[in-house]
Each structure stands twice: as structure tokens, then as C-alpha cells.
Amino acid sequence: MEFEVDSLETPALTKAQLGELLFEQIGLNKRESKDMIDAFFNLMADSLVEGTDVKISGFGNFQIRTKAPRPGRNPRTGEAIPIQARRVVTFHASHKLKEQIQGDLPAPV
């Protein structure tokens, strides 16, 4: 599967590009493609909000992590500011994805 980056400023795969790929390669109409992508990301987001990890075989794991409160500092003034406890999403690539990414590098000499 190949895609072209439309702009050098944001070299990212967008939901619109994913919809276009579904349209071209699978034959779904553009509305079905958009709905399928939106449903997929909504399902992922809802699962993460509920605290459920999302595991995509061959790609990686999205996990919710709770960060403890900690002291912080305003970089402009140096004033101490407490940072609240919060939940964050982390991503860990699968071994298959890591191998694919590393496969593009030349072997070290």
C-alpha cells in the first residue's frame, strides 16, 4: 500500500487519505470509506477513554497510563507550579512494525 504526501509541511497520513485508499483499493464508496474510518477511530477513542487498552496485531498497543501529580516550573518566571495528575495515551510498536521500520536502514559497518 503506497500513498503520497500532499504537502511537505505536514508529512502525515490523514483520515482523508485513508478514506481515499479504501475507495481506490477496496472499492467502497467515499461515504462508506469515511464512515468506516470514523467508526474505527471512535471505537479506539471510546475504548481508551474507558481505560481499555487497544491492541492491533502486527502494529502495536495503545495503553492508558495514569501520571502522578508532580511539581513543575514555569520556564519564563521560574515559579513552582503543581502539575495535576492526568491520564495519557502511550503507544508501543509491535516487533513486526519495528522490524519493518528498521529494515529500511543500511546495515552498520
Coordinates of C-alpha atoms in Angstrom, one line a residue:
M1 CA 0.0 0.0 0.0
E2 CA 1.5 3.3 -1.0
F3 CA 0.3 6.8 -0.5
E4 CA 1.7 10.2 -1.5
V5 CA 2.2 13.1 0.9
D6 CA 0.3 16.1 -0.5
S7 CA 2.4 18.7 1.4
L8 CA 5.9 18.8 2.6
E9 CA 4.8 20.8 5.6
T10 CA 2.8 18.0 7.2
P11 CA 4.2 14.6 6.1
A12 CA 1.4 12.6 7.7
L13 CA -1.2 10.1 6.6
T14 CA -4.6 11.7 7.2
K15 CA -8.0 10.2 7.7
A16 CA -9.0 11.7 4.3
Q17 CA -6.0 9.8 2.6
L18 CA -7.1 6.6 4.4
G19 CA -10.6 7.1 3.0
E20 CA -9.2 7.6 -0.5
L21 CA -7.2 4.4 -0.2
L22 CA -10.3 2.4 0.9
F23 CA -12.1 3.9 -2.1
E24 CA -9.4 3.1 -4.6
Q25 CA -8.2 -0.3 -3.3
I26 CA -11.2 -2.0 -1.8
G27 CA -14.0 -0.3 -3.9
L28 CA -16.0 1.2 -1.1
N29 CA -17.7 4.4 -2.0
K30 CA -16.3 7.6 -0.4
R31 CA -19.1 7.9 2.1
E32 CA -18.7 4.3 3.3
S33 CA -14.9 4.8 3.5
K34 CA -15.3 7.9 5.6
D35 CA -17.9 6.3 7.9
M36 CA -15.7 3.2 8.3
I37 CA -12.6 5.2 9.3
D38 CA -14.6 7.4 11.6
A39 CA -16.2 4.4 13.3
F40 CA -12.7 2.7 13.7
F41 CA -11.2 5.8 15.4
N42 CA -14.3 6.4 17.5
L43 CA -14.2 2.8 18.8
M44 CA -10.5 3.2 19.6
A45 CA -11.1 6.5 21.4
D46 CA -14.1 5.2 23.4
S47 CA -12.1 2.1 24.5
L48 CA -9.2 4.3 25.6
V49 CA -11.5 6.7 27.5
E50 CA -13.0 3.7 29.3
G51 CA -9.5 2.6 30.3
T52 CA -9.3 -0.4 28.0
D53 CA -6.1 -0.9 26.1
V54 CA -6.2 -1.2 22.3
K55 CA -4.1 -3.9 20.7
I56 CA -3.7 -4.1 16.9
S57 CA -1.9 -7.2 15.9
G58 CA 1.2 -6.6 13.8
F59 CA 1.0 -2.8 14.5
G60 CA 1.2 -2.1 18.3
N61 CA -0.6 -1.3 21.5
F62 CA -2.2 1.9 22.7
Q63 CA -2.4 2.0 26.5
I64 CA -3.7 4.4 29.1
R65 CA -1.2 5.4 31.8
T66 CA -2.0 7.5 34.9
K67 CA 0.7 10.0 35.7
A68 CA 1.0 11.1 39.3
P69 CA 0.9 14.8 40.3
R70 CA 4.4 16.4 40.4
P71 CA 6.0 19.7 40.9
G72 CA 6.7 21.7 37.8
R73 CA 8.2 25.1 37.0
N74 CA 7.2 27.9 34.7
P75 CA 10.1 28.3 32.4
R76 CA 9.7 32.0 32.0
T77 CA 9.4 33.0 35.6
G78 CA 10.9 30.1 37.4
E79 CA 7.8 29.9 39.6
A80 CA 7.0 26.5 41.0
I81 CA 3.6 25.2 39.7
P82 CA 2.0 21.9 40.7
I83 CA 1.2 19.7 37.7
Q84 CA -2.1 17.8 38.2
A85 CA -2.4 14.0 38.0
R86 CA -3.6 13.0 34.5
R87 CA -4.2 10.1 32.1
V88 CA -2.1 9.9 28.9
V89 CA -2.1 7.5 26.0
T90 CA 1.1 5.7 25.1
F91 CA 1.9 3.7 22.0
H92 CA 4.3 0.7 21.8
A93 CA 5.1 -0.6 18.4
S94 CA 4.9 -4.3 17.7
H95 CA 8.0 -6.3 16.9
K96 CA 6.7 -6.7 13.3
L97 CA 6.4 -2.9 12.9
K98 CA 9.8 -2.3 14.4
E99 CA 11.4 -4.8 12.1
Q100 CA 9.7 -3.2 9.1
I101 CA 10.9 0.3 10.1
Q102 CA 14.4 -0.9 10.8
G103 CA 14.5 -2.9 7.6
D104 CA 14.9 0.4 5.6
L105 CA 18.2 1.2 7.3
P106 CA 21.6 0.0 5.9
A107 CA 23.5 -2.5 8.0
P108 CA 26.1 -0.9 10.3
V109 CA 29.7 -1.2 9.1

